[in-house]
Structure formats: C-alpha cells, structure tokens
Amino acid sequence: MDSKWSKVIIHASAFFAPVLVPILFFLLSVEEDVKRISIQALLFQAVMWLLIFISSFLSFLIIGIPFLIIFGIMTIVVPIIGIVKALNETSWDYPIVGRWV
C-alpha cells in the first residue's frame, strides 16, 4: 500500500478504531515513516483519553470543564489536520507526543 494512504488511514482511524489500526500498521508495515506515525497516533490517543478522564474527574470541581472542552476538540481536530497533511504528503508530527517517538 502507498505510504500516503497508509498515513491517511492511520490518522482517520482515530474516528473508528483508534487502537487497533495503528497497532496493525505498526506490525505489518516495513516503512519506518508509517511505523513512526502509527506509534504517534496510538500515543496521542492514549494521552488524550487520559487527559479527558482527568478533566472529567476535575469537572466536579468546575476547573476541569475548560480542559474537557479543549481536549475533546483536540481529539477531533488533530487527526483531521493529520489527514490533510498526509494527503499533501507533508511531514507532520502529532502535538504532545510527536517528539517522543
């Protein structure tokens, strides 16, 4: 499969299978760039789930509500930016976890 479309599928998987698809692409792909993006996508989803959980817990104290809104929006917008960058064949890293990998 073309690297461009592999990246698009990995980014889009945030909306239908955020854990399974990046793991499968990491295990099955031989291209280092696709492996890097799949690990970033998986880590990004894990961090966002953790941040949303903490924000929803803190929303009982009212201070978590703005964070819950921000992290919820990021969970939707960031994969869309990744899809657009992959379609333009531009190098792009996920925020927060991009430098970890």
Tab-separated table of N, CA and C in Angstrom:
chain	number	residue	atom	x	y	z
A	1	MET	N	0.847	-1.171	0.000
A	1	MET	CA	0.000	0.000	0.000
A	1	MET	C	0.892	1.234	0.000
A	2	ASP	N	0.438	2.275	-0.666
A	2	ASP	CA	1.176	3.519	-0.746
A	2	ASP	C	1.310	4.140	0.640
A	3	SER	N	2.446	4.707	0.929
A	3	SER	CA	2.721	5.310	2.232
A	3	SER	C	1.740	6.443	2.541
A	4	LYS	N	1.388	7.202	1.521
A	4	LYS	CA	0.464	8.317	1.699
A	4	LYS	C	-0.883	7.825	2.220
A	5	TRP	N	-1.417	6.775	1.607
A	5	TRP	CA	-2.730	6.283	2.018
A	5	TRP	C	-2.658	5.530	3.339
A	6	SER	N	-1.532	4.949	3.639
A	6	SER	CA	-1.357	4.312	4.943
A	6	SER	C	-1.443	5.357	6.046
A	7	LYS	N	-0.792	6.486	5.827
A	7	LYS	CA	-0.835	7.564	6.812
A	7	LYS	C	-2.241	8.125	6.964
A	8	VAL	N	-2.948	8.280	5.848
A	8	VAL	CA	-4.326	8.778	5.899
A	8	VAL	C	-5.196	7.828	6.717
A	9	ILE	N	-5.061	6.535	6.488
A	9	ILE	CA	-5.859	5.553	7.233
A	9	ILE	C	-5.508	5.584	8.707
A	10	ILE	N	-4.230	5.710	9.026
A	10	ILE	CA	-3.824	5.761	10.442
A	10	ILE	C	-4.424	6.985	11.121
A	11	HIS	N	-4.358	8.144	10.472
A	11	HIS	CA	-4.933	9.356	11.067
A	11	HIS	C	-6.454	9.244	11.182
A	12	ALA	N	-7.093	8.706	10.162
A	12	ALA	CA	-8.552	8.584	10.171
A	12	ALA	C	-9.040	7.529	11.156
A	13	SER	N	-8.175	6.616	11.535
A	13	SER	CA	-8.594	5.563	12.462
A	13	SER	C	-8.974	6.120	13.828
A	14	ALA	N	-8.607	7.353	14.123
A	14	ALA	CA	-8.993	7.972	15.389
A	14	ALA	C	-10.508	8.035	15.534
A	15	PHE	N	-11.226	7.973	14.430
A	15	PHE	CA	-12.677	8.069	14.465
A	15	PHE	C	-13.385	6.721	14.459
A	16	PHE	N	-12.666	5.620	14.127
A	16	PHE	CA	-13.354	4.332	14.078
A	16	PHE	C	-12.619	3.201	14.781
A	17	ALA	N	-11.331	3.223	14.887
A	17	ALA	CA	-10.580	2.167	15.598
A	17	ALA	C	-9.241	2.743	16.051
A	18	PRO	N	-9.244	3.613	17.077
A	18	PRO	CA	-8.046	4.358	17.432
A	18	PRO	C	-6.896	3.519	17.991
A	19	VAL	N	-7.162	2.290	18.396
A	19	VAL	CA	-6.106	1.439	18.938
A	19	VAL	C	-5.709	0.349	17.948
A	20	LEU	N	-6.678	-0.297	17.368
A	20	LEU	CA	-6.425	-1.458	16.519
A	20	LEU	C	-5.655	-1.116	15.249
A	21	VAL	N	-6.080	-0.099	14.540
A	21	VAL	CA	-5.464	0.227	13.248
A	21	VAL	C	-3.998	0.651	13.390
A	22	PRO	N	-3.651	1.560	14.323
A	22	PRO	CA	-2.220	1.890	14.446
A	22	PRO	C	-1.354	0.688	14.834
A	23	ILE	N	-1.869	-0.186	15.689
A	23	ILE	CA	-1.100	-1.378	16.060
A	23	ILE	C	-0.898	-2.280	14.847
A	24	LEU	N	-1.937	-2.480	14.052
A	24	LEU	CA	-1.816	-3.323	12.861
A	24	LEU	C	-0.823	-2.745	11.857
A	25	PHE	N	-0.897	-1.438	11.636
A	25	PHE	CA	0.043	-0.827	10.691
A	25	PHE	C	1.466	-0.885	11.223
A	26	PHE	N	1.631	-0.752	12.537
A	26	PHE	CA	2.977	-0.850	13.098
A	26	PHE	C	3.540	-2.258	12.906
A	27	LEU	N	2.720	-3.256	13.089
A	27	LEU	CA	3.189	-4.634	12.968
A	27	LEU	C	3.377	-5.077	11.518
A	28	LEU	N	2.549	-4.590	10.609
A	28	LEU	CA	2.569	-5.079	9.236
A	28	LEU	C	3.399	-4.237	8.271
A	29	SER	N	3.640	-2.998	8.602
A	29	SER	CA	4.353	-2.118	7.678
A	29	SER	C	5.864	-2.307	7.794
A	30	VAL	N	6.544	-2.108	6.676
A	30	VAL	CA	8.006	-2.171	6.669
A	30	VAL	C	8.618	-0.779	6.560
A	31	GLU	N	7.803	0.238	6.295
A	31	GLU	CA	8.287	1.603	6.145
A	31	GLU	C	8.406	2.269	7.512
A	32	GLU	N	9.551	2.854	7.781
A	32	GLU	CA	9.800	3.478	9.083
A	32	GLU	C	8.891	4.681	9.323
A	33	ASP	N	8.583	5.425	8.273
A	33	ASP	CA	7.734	6.600	8.419
A	33	ASP	C	6.322	6.215	8.851
A	34	VAL	N	5.804	5.148	8.290
A	34	VAL	CA	4.465	4.670	8.656
A	34	VAL	C	4.473	4.136	10.090
A	35	LYS	N	5.531	3.444	10.467
A	35	LYS	CA	5.639	2.950	11.836
A	35	LYS	C	5.693	4.102	12.835
A	36	ARG	N	6.426	5.151	12.492
A	36	ARG	CA	6.537	6.311	13.377
A	36	ARG	C	5.187	7.001	13.568
A	37	ILE	N	4.457	7.174	12.472
A	37	ILE	CA	3.136	7.807	12.550
A	37	ILE	C	2.159	6.932	13.341
A	38	SER	N	2.226	5.624	13.162
A	38	SER	CA	1.296	4.745	13.882
A	38	SER	C	1.555	4.790	15.390
A	39	ILE	N	2.825	4.823	15.797
A	39	ILE	CA	3.140	4.931	17.227
A	39	ILE	C	2.689	6.288	17.763
A	40	GLN	N	2.907	7.347	16.991
A	40	GLN	CA	2.460	8.673	17.422
A	40	GLN	C	0.945	8.729	17.570
A	41	ALA	N	0.225	8.149	16.617
A	41	ALA	CA	-1.237	8.157	16.689
A	41	ALA	C	-1.723	7.390	17.915
A	42	LEU	N	-1.127	6.257	18.181
A	42	LEU	CA	-1.510	5.457	19.341
A	42	LEU	C	-1.208	6.189	20.645
A	43	LEU	N	-0.022	6.767	20.745
A	43	LEU	CA	0.329	7.518	21.950
A	43	LEU	C	-0.554	8.754	22.127
A	44	PHE	N	-0.853	9.438	21.025
A	44	PHE	CA	-1.708	10.620	21.108
A	44	PHE	C	-3.090	10.259	21.644
A	45	GLN	N	-3.664	9.177	21.133
A	45	GLN	CA	-4.980	8.764	21.616
A	45	GLN	C	-4.937	8.393	23.097
A	46	ALA	N	-3.893	7.691	23.515
A	46	ALA	CA	-3.777	7.300	24.921
A	46	ALA	C	-3.650	8.518	25.823
A	47	VAL	N	-2.818	9.480	25.413
A	47	VAL	CA	-2.652	10.693	26.218
A	47	VAL	C	-3.947	11.496	26.265
A	48	MET	N	-4.631	11.597	25.133
A	48	MET	CA	-5.881	12.358	25.115
A	48	MET	C	-6.952	11.693	25.972
A	49	TRP	N	-7.039	10.372	25.930
A	49	TRP	CA	-8.008	9.675	26.793
A	49	TRP	C	-7.698	9.929	28.259
A	50	LEU	N	-6.420	9.886	28.616
A	50	LEU	CA	-6.017	10.146	29.993
A	50	LEU	C	-6.357	11.578	30.401
A	51	LEU	N	-6.056	12.539	29.540
A	51	LEU	CA	-6.360	13.935	29.850
A	51	LEU	C	-7.859	14.192	29.938
A	52	ILE	N	-8.639	13.559	29.074
A	52	ILE	CA	-10.095	13.717	29.137
A	52	ILE	C	-10.637	13.086	30.414
A	53	PHE	N	-10.097	11.938	30.813
A	53	PHE	CA	-10.533	11.311	32.062
A	53	PHE	C	-10.227	12.208	33.263
A	54	ILE	N	-9.012	12.747	33.312
A	54	ILE	CA	-8.644	13.630	34.418
A	54	ILE	C	-9.497	14.893	34.410
A	55	SER	N	-9.754	15.461	33.235
A	55	SER	CA	-10.576	16.666	33.129
A	55	SER	C	-12.007	16.400	33.543
A	56	SER	N	-12.542	15.241	33.154
A	56	SER	CA	-13.920	14.934	33.555
A	56	SER	C	-14.003	14.702	35.057
A	57	PHE	N	-12.963	14.130	35.654
A	57	PHE	CA	-12.931	13.967	37.103
A	57	PHE	C	-12.864	15.328	37.791
A	58	LEU	N	-12.048	16.241	37.249
A	58	LEU	CA	-11.911	17.574	37.830
A	58	LEU	C	-13.101	18.482	37.516
A	59	SER	N	-13.946	18.095	36.597
A	59	SER	CA	-15.100	18.933	36.278
A	59	SER	C	-16.075	19.004	37.445
A	60	PHE	N	-15.980	18.055	38.381
A	60	PHE	CA	-16.787	18.152	39.594
A	60	PHE	C	-16.355	19.355	40.425
A	61	LEU	N	-15.122	19.772	40.278
A	61	LEU	CA	-14.606	20.942	40.972
A	61	LEU	C	-14.676	22.191	40.094
A	62	ILE	N	-15.290	22.080	38.937
A	62	ILE	CA	-15.524	23.130	37.948
A	62	ILE	C	-14.265	23.495	37.167
A	63	ILE	N	-13.067	23.255	37.689
A	63	ILE	CA	-11.860	23.655	36.968
A	63	ILE	C	-11.567	22.758	35.782
A	64	GLY	N	-12.171	21.578	35.720
A	64	GLY	CA	-11.889	20.656	34.629
A	64	GLY	C	-12.715	20.881	33.381
A	65	ILE	N	-13.761	21.667	33.476
A	65	ILE	CA	-14.668	21.852	32.329
A	65	ILE	C	-13.959	22.489	31.134
A	66	PRO	N	-13.194	23.583	31.307
A	66	PRO	CA	-12.498	24.132	30.123
A	66	PRO	C	-11.512	23.148	29.510
A	67	PHE	N	-10.802	22.403	30.356
A	67	PHE	CA	-9.861	21.413	29.838
A	67	PHE	C	-10.585	20.297	29.103
A	68	LEU	N	-11.719	19.889	29.621
A	68	LEU	CA	-12.516	18.851	28.971
A	68	LEU	C	-12.943	19.297	27.578
A	69	ILE	N	-13.341	20.544	27.455
A	69	ILE	CA	-13.742	21.086	26.150
A	69	ILE	C	-12.545	21.148	25.199
A	70	ILE	N	-11.422	21.659	25.685
A	70	ILE	CA	-10.226	21.798	24.847
A	70	ILE	C	-9.718	20.439	24.378
A	71	PHE	N	-9.609	19.474	25.302
A	71	PHE	CA	-9.093	18.155	24.942
A	71	PHE	C	-10.066	17.403	24.038
A	72	GLY	N	-11.366	17.608	24.233
A	72	GLY	CA	-12.348	16.993	23.343
A	72	GLY	C	-12.234	17.512	21.928
A	73	ILE	N	-12.037	18.824	21.799
A	73	ILE	CA	-11.865	19.417	20.475
A	73	ILE	C	-10.563	18.924	19.831
A	74	MET	N	-9.493	18.844	20.623
A	74	MET	CA	-8.210	18.366	20.089
A	74	MET	C	-8.315	16.930	19.574
A	75	THR	N	-9.093	16.101	20.263
A	75	THR	CA	-9.244	14.711	19.854
A	75	THR	C	-9.878	14.596	18.470
A	76	ILE	N	-10.670	15.588	18.104
A	76	ILE	CA	-11.327	15.573	16.797
A	76	ILE	C	-10.494	16.313	15.738
A	77	VAL	N	-9.958	17.465	16.087
A	77	VAL	CA	-9.294	18.334	15.113
A	77	VAL	C	-7.916	17.818	14.710
A	78	VAL	N	-7.129	17.332	15.660
A	78	VAL	CA	-5.755	16.919	15.362
A	78	VAL	C	-5.693	15.795	14.321
A	79	PRO	N	-6.517	14.726	14.422
A	79	PRO	CA	-6.475	13.719	13.353
A	79	PRO	C	-6.875	14.273	11.973
A	80	ILE	N	-7.782	15.249	11.950
A	80	ILE	CA	-8.172	15.855	10.672
A	80	ILE	C	-6.990	16.615	10.067
A	81	ILE	N	-6.242	17.327	10.904
A	81	ILE	CA	-5.039	18.012	10.419
A	81	ILE	C	-4.042	16.988	9.888
A	82	GLY	N	-3.903	15.861	10.587
A	82	GLY	CA	-3.006	14.808	10.123
A	82	GLY	C	-3.419	14.233	8.780
A	83	ILE	N	-4.717	14.068	8.578
A	83	ILE	CA	-5.220	13.564	7.298
A	83	ILE	C	-4.874	14.538	6.173
A	84	VAL	N	-5.102	15.828	6.409
A	84	VAL	CA	-4.809	16.837	5.383
A	84	VAL	C	-3.314	16.868	5.071
A	85	LYS	N	-2.485	16.812	6.111
A	85	LYS	CA	-1.037	16.817	5.891
A	85	LYS	C	-0.586	15.564	5.143
A	86	ALA	N	-1.186	14.411	5.451
A	86	ALA	CA	-0.826	13.178	4.756
A	86	ALA	C	-1.253	13.232	3.285
A	87	LEU	N	-2.407	13.802	3.013
A	87	LEU	CA	-2.851	13.924	1.624
A	87	LEU	C	-1.949	14.864	0.833
A	88	ASN	N	-1.407	15.885	1.504
A	88	ASN	CA	-0.477	16.809	0.843
A	88	ASN	C	0.948	16.288	0.846
A	89	GLU	N	1.130	15.104	1.412
A	89	GLU	CA	2.448	14.467	1.530
A	89	GLU	C	3.450	15.372	2.235
A	90	THR	N	2.983	16.010	3.310
A	90	THR	CA	3.810	16.880	4.123
A	90	THR	C	4.170	16.147	5.406
A	91	SER	N	5.397	16.284	5.842
A	91	SER	CA	5.817	15.667	7.095
A	91	SER	C	5.147	16.391	8.261
A	92	TRP	N	4.601	15.624	9.205
A	92	TRP	CA	3.867	16.220	10.321
A	92	TRP	C	3.938	15.290	11.515
A	93	ASP	N	4.090	15.853	12.689
A	93	ASP	CA	4.102	15.100	13.928
A	93	ASP	C	2.917	15.508	14.788
A	94	TYR	N	2.409	14.546	15.545
A	94	TYR	CA	1.319	14.840	16.469
A	94	TYR	C	1.794	15.789	17.565
A	95	PRO	N	0.924	16.709	17.982
A	95	PRO	CA	1.307	17.539	19.123
A	95	PRO	C	1.366	16.685	20.385
A	96	ILE	N	2.074	17.115	21.348
A	96	ILE	CA	2.284	16.469	22.640
A	96	ILE	C	3.218	15.277	22.520
A	97	VAL	N	2.936	14.310	21.658
A	97	VAL	CA	3.724	13.076	21.604
A	97	VAL	C	4.655	13.001	20.408
A	98	GLY	N	4.639	13.982	19.541
A	98	GLY	CA	5.425	13.934	18.313
A	98	GLY	C	6.919	13.815	18.532
A	99	ARG	N	7.422	14.450	19.556
A	99	ARG	CA	8.858	14.432	19.820
A	99	ARG	C	9.278	13.209	20.646
A	100	TRP	N	8.341	12.484	21.190
A	100	TRP	CA	8.657	11.282	21.990
A	100	TRP	C	9.147	10.143	21.120
A	101	VAL	N	8.650	10.087	19.893
A	101	VAL	CA	8.958	8.955	19.017
A	101	VAL	C	10.115	9.312	18.099
